[in-house]
PDB file of C-alpha atoms in Angstrom:
ATOM      1  CA  UNK A 858      36.972   9.779 121.074  1.00  0.00           C
ATOM      2  CA  UNK A 859      39.473  12.372 120.011  1.00  0.00           C
ATOM      3  CA  UNK A 860      39.184  16.091 120.530  1.00  0.00           C
ATOM      4  CA  UNK A 861      40.980  17.777 117.624  1.00  0.00           C
ATOM      5  CA  UNK A 862      40.473  21.222 119.164  1.00  0.00           C
ATOM      6  CA  UNK A 863      38.082  23.015 121.537  1.00  0.00           C
ATOM      7  CA  UNK A 864      35.245  22.932 119.018  1.00  0.00           C
ATOM      8  CA  UNK A 865      35.529  19.757 116.952  1.00  0.00           C
ATOM      9  CA  UNK A 866      34.992  16.255 118.262  1.00  0.00           C
ATOM     10  CA  UNK A 867      36.020  13.291 116.117  1.00  0.00           C
ATOM     11  CA  UNK A 868      34.152  10.230 117.368  1.00  0.00           C
ATOM     12  CA  UNK A 869      32.715   6.939 116.264  1.00  0.00           C
ATOM     13  CA  UNK A 870      29.163   7.366 115.018  1.00  0.00           C
ATOM     14  CA  UNK A 871      26.346   5.918 117.092  1.00  0.00           C
ATOM     15  CA  UNK A 872      22.711   5.048 116.302  1.00  0.00           C
ATOM     16  CA  UNK A 873      21.603   8.635 116.962  1.00  0.00           C
ATOM     17  CA  UNK A 874      23.732   9.691 113.952  1.00  0.00           C
ATOM     18  CA  UNK A 875      21.965   7.483 111.385  1.00  0.00           C
ATOM     19  CA  UNK A 876      19.780  10.266 109.967  1.00  0.00           C
ATOM     20  CA  UNK A 877      22.740  12.588 109.576  1.00  0.00           C
ATOM     21  CA  UNK A 878      24.840   9.849 107.930  1.00  0.00           C
ATOM     22  CA  UNK A 879      22.053   9.352 105.377  1.00  0.00           C
ATOM     23  CA  UNK A 880      21.901  13.090 104.637  1.00  0.00           C
ATOM     24  CA  UNK A 881      25.679  13.324 104.276  1.00  0.00           C
ATOM     25  CA  UNK A 882      25.567  10.341 101.901  1.00  0.00           C
ATOM     26  CA  UNK A 883      22.866  12.121  99.878  1.00  0.00           C
ATOM     27  CA  UNK A 884      25.086  15.216  99.711  1.00  0.00           C
ATOM     28  CA  UNK A 885      28.035  13.159  98.488  1.00  0.00           C
ATOM     29  CA  UNK A 886      25.946  11.362  95.883  1.00  0.00           C
ATOM     30  CA  UNK A 887      24.438  14.646  94.657  1.00  0.00           C
ATOM     31  CA  UNK A 888      27.932  16.034  94.191  1.00  0.00           C
ATOM     32  CA  UNK A 889      28.785  12.899  92.201  1.00  0.00           C
ATOM     33  CA  UNK A 890      25.911  13.623  89.814  1.00  0.00           C
ATOM     34  CA  UNK A 891      23.245  11.297  91.260  1.00  0.00           C
ATOM     35  CA  UNK A 892      19.631  12.441  91.390  1.00  0.00           C
ATOM     36  CA  UNK A 893      18.957  11.514  95.011  1.00  0.00           C
ATOM     37  CA  UNK A 894      15.403  12.868  94.872  1.00  0.00           C
ATOM     38  CA  UNK A 895      14.189  10.846  91.857  1.00  0.00           C
ATOM     39  CA  UNK A 896      13.169   8.067  94.254  1.00  0.00           C
ATOM     40  CA  UNK A 897      13.620   9.325  97.830  1.00  0.00           C
ATOM     41  CA  UNK A 898      12.691   5.943  99.306  1.00  0.00           C
ATOM     42  CA  UNK A 899      16.370   4.944  99.070  1.00  0.00           C
ATOM     43  CA  UNK A 900      16.926   7.067 102.184  1.00  0.00           C
ATOM     44  CA  UNK A 901      14.887   4.592 104.235  1.00  0.00           C
ATOM     45  CA  UNK A 902      16.952   1.733 102.828  1.00  0.00           C
ATOM     46  CA  UNK A 903      20.141   3.609 103.697  1.00  0.00           C
ATOM     47  CA  UNK A 904      18.926   4.387 107.231  1.00  0.00           C
ATOM     48  CA  UNK A 905      18.087   0.711 107.802  1.00  0.00           C
ATOM     49  CA  UNK A 906      21.507  -0.288 106.442  1.00  0.00           C
ATOM     50  CA  UNK A 907      23.351   2.155 108.722  1.00  0.00           C
ATOM     51  CA  UNK A 908      21.302   1.081 111.760  1.00  0.00           C
ATOM     52  CA  UNK A 909      21.912  -2.619 111.051  1.00  0.00           C
ATOM     53  CA  UNK A 910      25.623  -2.141 110.372  1.00  0.00           C
ATOM     54  CA  UNK A 911      26.154  -0.083 113.560  1.00  0.00           C
ATOM     55  CA  UNK A 912      25.629  -3.329 115.468  1.00  0.00           C
ATOM     56  CA  UNK A 913      28.405  -5.054 113.474  1.00  0.00           C
ATOM     57  CA  UNK A 914      31.344  -3.302 115.120  1.00  0.00           C
ATOM     58  CA  UNK A 915      33.902  -5.753 113.740  1.00  0.00           C
ATOM     59  CA  UNK A 916      32.942  -5.080 110.092  1.00  0.00           C
ATOM     60  CA  UNK A 917      31.541  -1.536 110.134  1.00  0.00           C
ATOM     61  CA  UNK A 918      32.672   1.826 111.439  1.00  0.00           C
ATOM     62  CA  UNK A 919      31.695   5.405 110.773  1.00  0.00           C
ATOM     63  CA  UNK A 920      33.607   8.295 112.247  1.00  0.00           C
ATOM     64  CA  UNK A 921      32.096  11.754 112.412  1.00  0.00           C
ATOM     65  CA  UNK A 922      33.239  15.288 113.083  1.00  0.00           C
ATOM     66  CA  UNK A 923      30.786  17.047 115.368  1.00  0.00           C
ATOM     67  CA  UNK A 924      30.629  20.701 116.297  1.00  0.00           C
ATOM     68  CA  UNK A 925      28.654  21.715 119.401  1.00  0.00           C
ATOM     69  CA  UNK A 926      26.607  24.369 117.590  1.00  0.00           C
ATOM     70  CA  UNK A 927      26.099  22.390 114.344  1.00  0.00           C
ATOM     71  CA  UNK A 928      26.151  18.677 115.145  1.00  0.00           C
ATOM     72  CA  UNK A 929      27.695  16.193 112.726  1.00  0.00           C
ATOM     73  CA  UNK A 930      29.194  17.981 109.716  1.00  0.00           C
ATOM     74  CA  UNK A 931      31.588  15.381 108.282  1.00  0.00           C
ATOM     75  CA  UNK A 932      31.972  11.620 108.152  1.00  0.00           C
ATOM     76  CA  UNK A 933      34.013   8.707 106.863  1.00  0.00           C
ATOM     77  CA  UNK A 934      32.293   5.318 106.629  1.00  0.00           C
ATOM     78  CA  UNK A 935      33.961   1.953 106.118  1.00  0.00           C
ATOM     79  CA  UNK A 936      33.137  -1.731 105.947  1.00  0.00           C
ATOM     80  CA  UNK A 937      35.118  -4.945 105.989  1.00  0.00           C
ATOM     81  CA  UNK A 938      34.093  -7.576 103.459  1.00  0.00           C
ATOM     82  CA  UNK A 939      34.998 -11.240 103.403  1.00  0.00           C
ATOM     83  CA  UNK A 940      36.627 -12.532 100.212  1.00  0.00           C
ATOM     84  CA  UNK A 941      38.421 -15.734  99.328  1.00  0.00           C
ATOM     85  CA  UNK A 942      41.952 -15.762 100.797  1.00  0.00           C
ATOM     86  CA  UNK A 943      44.912 -15.278  98.478  1.00  0.00           C
ATOM     87  CA  UNK A 944      48.696 -15.150  98.853  1.00  0.00           C
ATOM     88  CA  UNK A 945      48.495 -11.348  99.218  1.00  0.00           C
ATOM     89  CA  UNK A 946      45.480 -11.439 101.553  1.00  0.00           C
ATOM     90  CA  UNK A 947      45.427 -14.592 103.633  1.00  0.00           C
ATOM     91  CA  UNK A 948      42.505 -13.460 105.795  1.00  0.00           C
ATOM     92  CA  UNK A 949      40.387 -12.621 102.775  1.00  0.00           C
ATOM     93  CA  UNK A 950      39.288  -9.464 104.591  1.00  0.00           C
ATOM     94  CA  UNK A 951      39.187  -6.260 102.550  1.00  0.00           C
ATOM     95  CA  UNK A 952      38.185  -2.801 103.652  1.00  0.00           C
ATOM     96  CA  UNK A 953      35.927  -0.577 101.598  1.00  0.00           C
ATOM     97  CA  UNK A 954      35.286   3.085 102.255  1.00  0.00           C
ATOM     98  CA  UNK A 955      31.670   3.845 101.448  1.00  0.00           C
ATOM     99  CA  UNK A 956      31.656   7.587 101.800  1.00  0.00           C
ATOM    100  CA  UNK A 957      33.675  10.546 102.963  1.00  0.00           C
ATOM    101  CA  UNK A 958      31.961  13.904 102.917  1.00  0.00           C
ATOM    102  CA  UNK A 959      31.900  17.256 104.698  1.00  0.00           C
ATOM    103  CA  UNK A 960      29.076  19.778 104.650  1.00  0.00           C
ATOM    104  CA  UNK A 961      30.045  22.648 102.298  1.00  0.00           C
ATOM    105  CA  UNK A 962      30.181  25.319 105.037  1.00  0.00           C
ATOM    106  CA  UNK A 963      32.782  23.325 106.952  1.00  0.00           C
ATOM    107  CA  UNK A 964      35.175  22.245 104.191  1.00  0.00           C
ATOM    108  CA  UNK A 965      38.853  23.128 104.190  1.00  0.00           C
ATOM    109  CA  UNK A 966      39.257  22.612 107.953  1.00  0.00           C
ATOM    110  CA  UNK A 967      40.723  19.097 107.877  1.00  0.00           C
ATOM    111  CA  UNK A 968      37.537  17.412 109.111  1.00  0.00           C
ATOM    112  CA  UNK A 969      37.409  14.758 106.378  1.00  0.00           C
ATOM    113  CA  UNK A 970      41.116  14.052 106.931  1.00  0.00           C
ATOM    114  CA  UNK A 971      40.513  13.637 110.670  1.00  0.00           C
ATOM    115  CA  UNK A 972      37.553  11.291 110.078  1.00  0.00           C
ATOM    116  CA  UNK A 973      39.595   9.311 107.525  1.00  0.00           C
ATOM    117  CA  UNK A 974      42.504   9.078 109.968  1.00  0.00           C
ATOM    118  CA  UNK A 975      40.208   7.624 112.637  1.00  0.00           C
ATOM    119  CA  UNK A 976      38.708   5.198 110.120  1.00  0.00           C
ATOM    120  CA  UNK A 977      42.119   4.048 108.856  1.00  0.00           C
ATOM    121  CA  UNK A 978      43.231   3.554 112.477  1.00  0.00           C
ATOM    122  CA  UNK A 979      40.146   1.365 113.009  1.00  0.00           C
ATOM    123  CA  UNK A 980      41.004  -0.719 109.938  1.00  0.00           C
ATOM    124  CA  UNK A 981      44.601  -1.144 111.168  1.00  0.00           C
ATOM    125  CA  UNK A 982      43.918  -1.751 114.850  1.00  0.00           C
ATOM    126  CA  UNK A 983      40.578  -3.522 114.990  1.00  0.00           C
ATOM    127  CA  UNK A 984      40.140  -5.480 111.746  1.00  0.00           C
ATOM    128  CA  UNK A 985      41.962  -8.137 109.741  1.00  0.00           C
ATOM    129  CA  UNK A 986      41.696  -6.099 106.520  1.00  0.00           C
ATOM    130  CA  UNK A 987      44.981  -5.891 104.666  1.00  0.00           C
ATOM    131  CA  UNK A 988      43.750  -3.638 101.855  1.00  0.00           C
ATOM    132  CA  UNK A 989      41.326  -0.712 101.913  1.00  0.00           C
ATOM    133  CA  UNK A 990      39.675   0.507  98.721  1.00  0.00           C
ATOM    134  CA  UNK A 991      37.587   3.499  97.769  1.00  0.00           C
ATOM    135  CA  UNK A 992      36.202   5.243  94.730  1.00  0.00           C
ATOM    136  CA  UNK A 993      37.737   8.716  94.632  1.00  0.00           C
ATOM    137  CA  UNK A 994      36.171  11.836  93.215  1.00  0.00           C
ATOM    138  CA  UNK A 995      38.428  14.460  91.691  1.00  0.00           C
ATOM    139  CA  UNK A 996      37.735  16.661  94.732  1.00  0.00           C
ATOM    140  CA  UNK A 997      38.885  13.979  97.160  1.00  0.00           C
ATOM    141  CA  UNK A 998      41.780  12.507  95.216  1.00  0.00           C
ATOM    142  CA  UNK A 999      44.487  14.687  96.807  1.00  0.00           C
ATOM    143  CA  UNK A1000      43.270  13.810 100.317  1.00  0.00           C
ATOM    144  CA  UNK A1001      43.301  10.080  99.574  1.00  0.00           C
ATOM    145  CA  UNK A1002      46.690  10.141  97.872  1.00  0.00           C
ATOM    146  CA  UNK A1003      48.037  12.087 100.854  1.00  0.00           C
ATOM    147  CA  UNK A1004      46.812   9.256 103.074  1.00  0.00           C
ATOM    148  CA  UNK A1005      48.671   6.660 100.985  1.00  0.00           C
ATOM    149  CA  UNK A1006      46.005   5.513  98.512  1.00  0.00           C
ATOM    150  CA  UNK A1007      47.276   4.574  95.045  1.00  0.00           C
ATOM    151  CA  UNK A1008      45.922   2.813  91.982  1.00  0.00           C
ATOM    152  CA  UNK A1009      45.423  -0.901  92.627  1.00  0.00           C
ATOM    153  CA  UNK A1010      47.868  -3.385  91.169  1.00  0.00           C
ATOM    154  CA  UNK A1011      45.042  -5.118  89.331  1.00  0.00           C
ATOM    155  CA  UNK A1012      42.657  -3.571  86.853  1.00  0.00           C
ATOM    156  CA  UNK A1013      39.295  -3.237  88.611  1.00  0.00           C
ATOM    157  CA  UNK A1014      36.210  -3.472  86.406  1.00  0.00           C
ATOM    158  CA  UNK A1015      32.529  -3.540  87.267  1.00  0.00           C
ATOM    159  CA  UNK A1016      29.136  -3.997  85.653  1.00  0.00           C
ATOM    160  CA  UNK A1017      25.576  -3.330  86.703  1.00  0.00           C
ATOM    161  CA  UNK A1018      23.416  -6.376  87.336  1.00  0.00           C
ATOM    162  CA  UNK A1019      20.055  -6.099  85.660  1.00  0.00           C
ATOM    163  CA  UNK A1020      17.014  -7.937  86.908  1.00  0.00           C
ATOM    164  CA  UNK A1021      13.995  -9.029  84.882  1.00  0.00           C
ATOM    165  CA  UNK A1022      11.099  -6.647  85.392  1.00  0.00           C
ATOM    166  CA  UNK A1023      13.232  -3.914  86.928  1.00  0.00           C
ATOM    167  CA  UNK A1024      12.225  -0.494  85.636  1.00  0.00           C
ATOM    168  CA  UNK A1025      14.711   1.022  83.234  1.00  0.00           C
ATOM    169  CA  UNK A1026      16.694  -2.154  82.686  1.00  0.00           C
ATOM    170  CA  UNK A1027      17.152  -4.373  79.700  1.00  0.00           C
ATOM    171  CA  UNK A1028      17.964  -8.052  80.107  1.00  0.00           C
ATOM    172  CA  UNK A1029      21.258  -9.045  78.527  1.00  0.00           C
ATOM    173  CA  UNK A1030      20.714 -11.464  75.677  1.00  0.00           C
ATOM    174  CA  UNK A1031      22.811 -14.604  75.655  1.00  0.00           C
ATOM    175  CA  UNK A1032      24.673 -14.890  72.333  1.00  0.00           C
ATOM    176  CA  UNK A1033      22.990 -17.520  70.207  1.00  0.00           C
ATOM    177  CA  UNK A1034      26.145 -19.590  69.867  1.00  0.00           C
ATOM    178  CA  UNK A1035      26.355 -19.860  73.690  1.00  0.00           C
ATOM    179  CA  UNK A1036      22.696 -20.596  74.443  1.00  0.00           C
ATOM    180  CA  UNK A1037      22.074 -24.199  75.493  1.00  0.00           C
ATOM    181  CA  UNK A1038      25.578 -25.153  74.389  1.00  0.00           C
ATOM    182  CA  UNK A1039      26.717 -27.127  77.423  1.00  0.00           C
ATOM    183  CA  UNK A1040      28.361 -30.056  75.681  1.00  0.00           C
ATOM    184  CA  UNK A1041      30.996 -31.995  77.579  1.00  0.00           C
ATOM    185  CA  UNK A1042      34.586 -31.859  76.276  1.00  0.00           C
TER     186      UNK A1042
END
């Protein structure tokens, strides 16, 4: 645990913080344009995820900024994922930052930076991750760049996986010329 001053405590989150981590994640997602109340049951899924991951101290860490009169007001959450080894990452371990957020009334005090610093120290000192990634918002970009984050060397793309019967999704059709065309060379 690190005391950044007489009022703020930067510490690793514990199981008692799960509810607050979920609410801070909801705040972050709201600010990113997500409708977190359209289906509020995701909060239960998130709480279960945080509780389960808290037990996996070698692949999960969350650091929080706590104020005696207000409790947890900021956090930085990270995971370590296992990928196939490569010449640039022989362990195959890669860090991912899931969320960094500070309650609006407490922004501009360096709390997110302090939580990120503790999280980056954890990645460096307690994991085999050689790379740490995150998705930056425009509001957080300066903080992350100041901590050494840059664009990745490789173009990163993603897609959403759709599942049959899932509300609001459409199955991707297989182009006719590719359907059942598994002939040997």
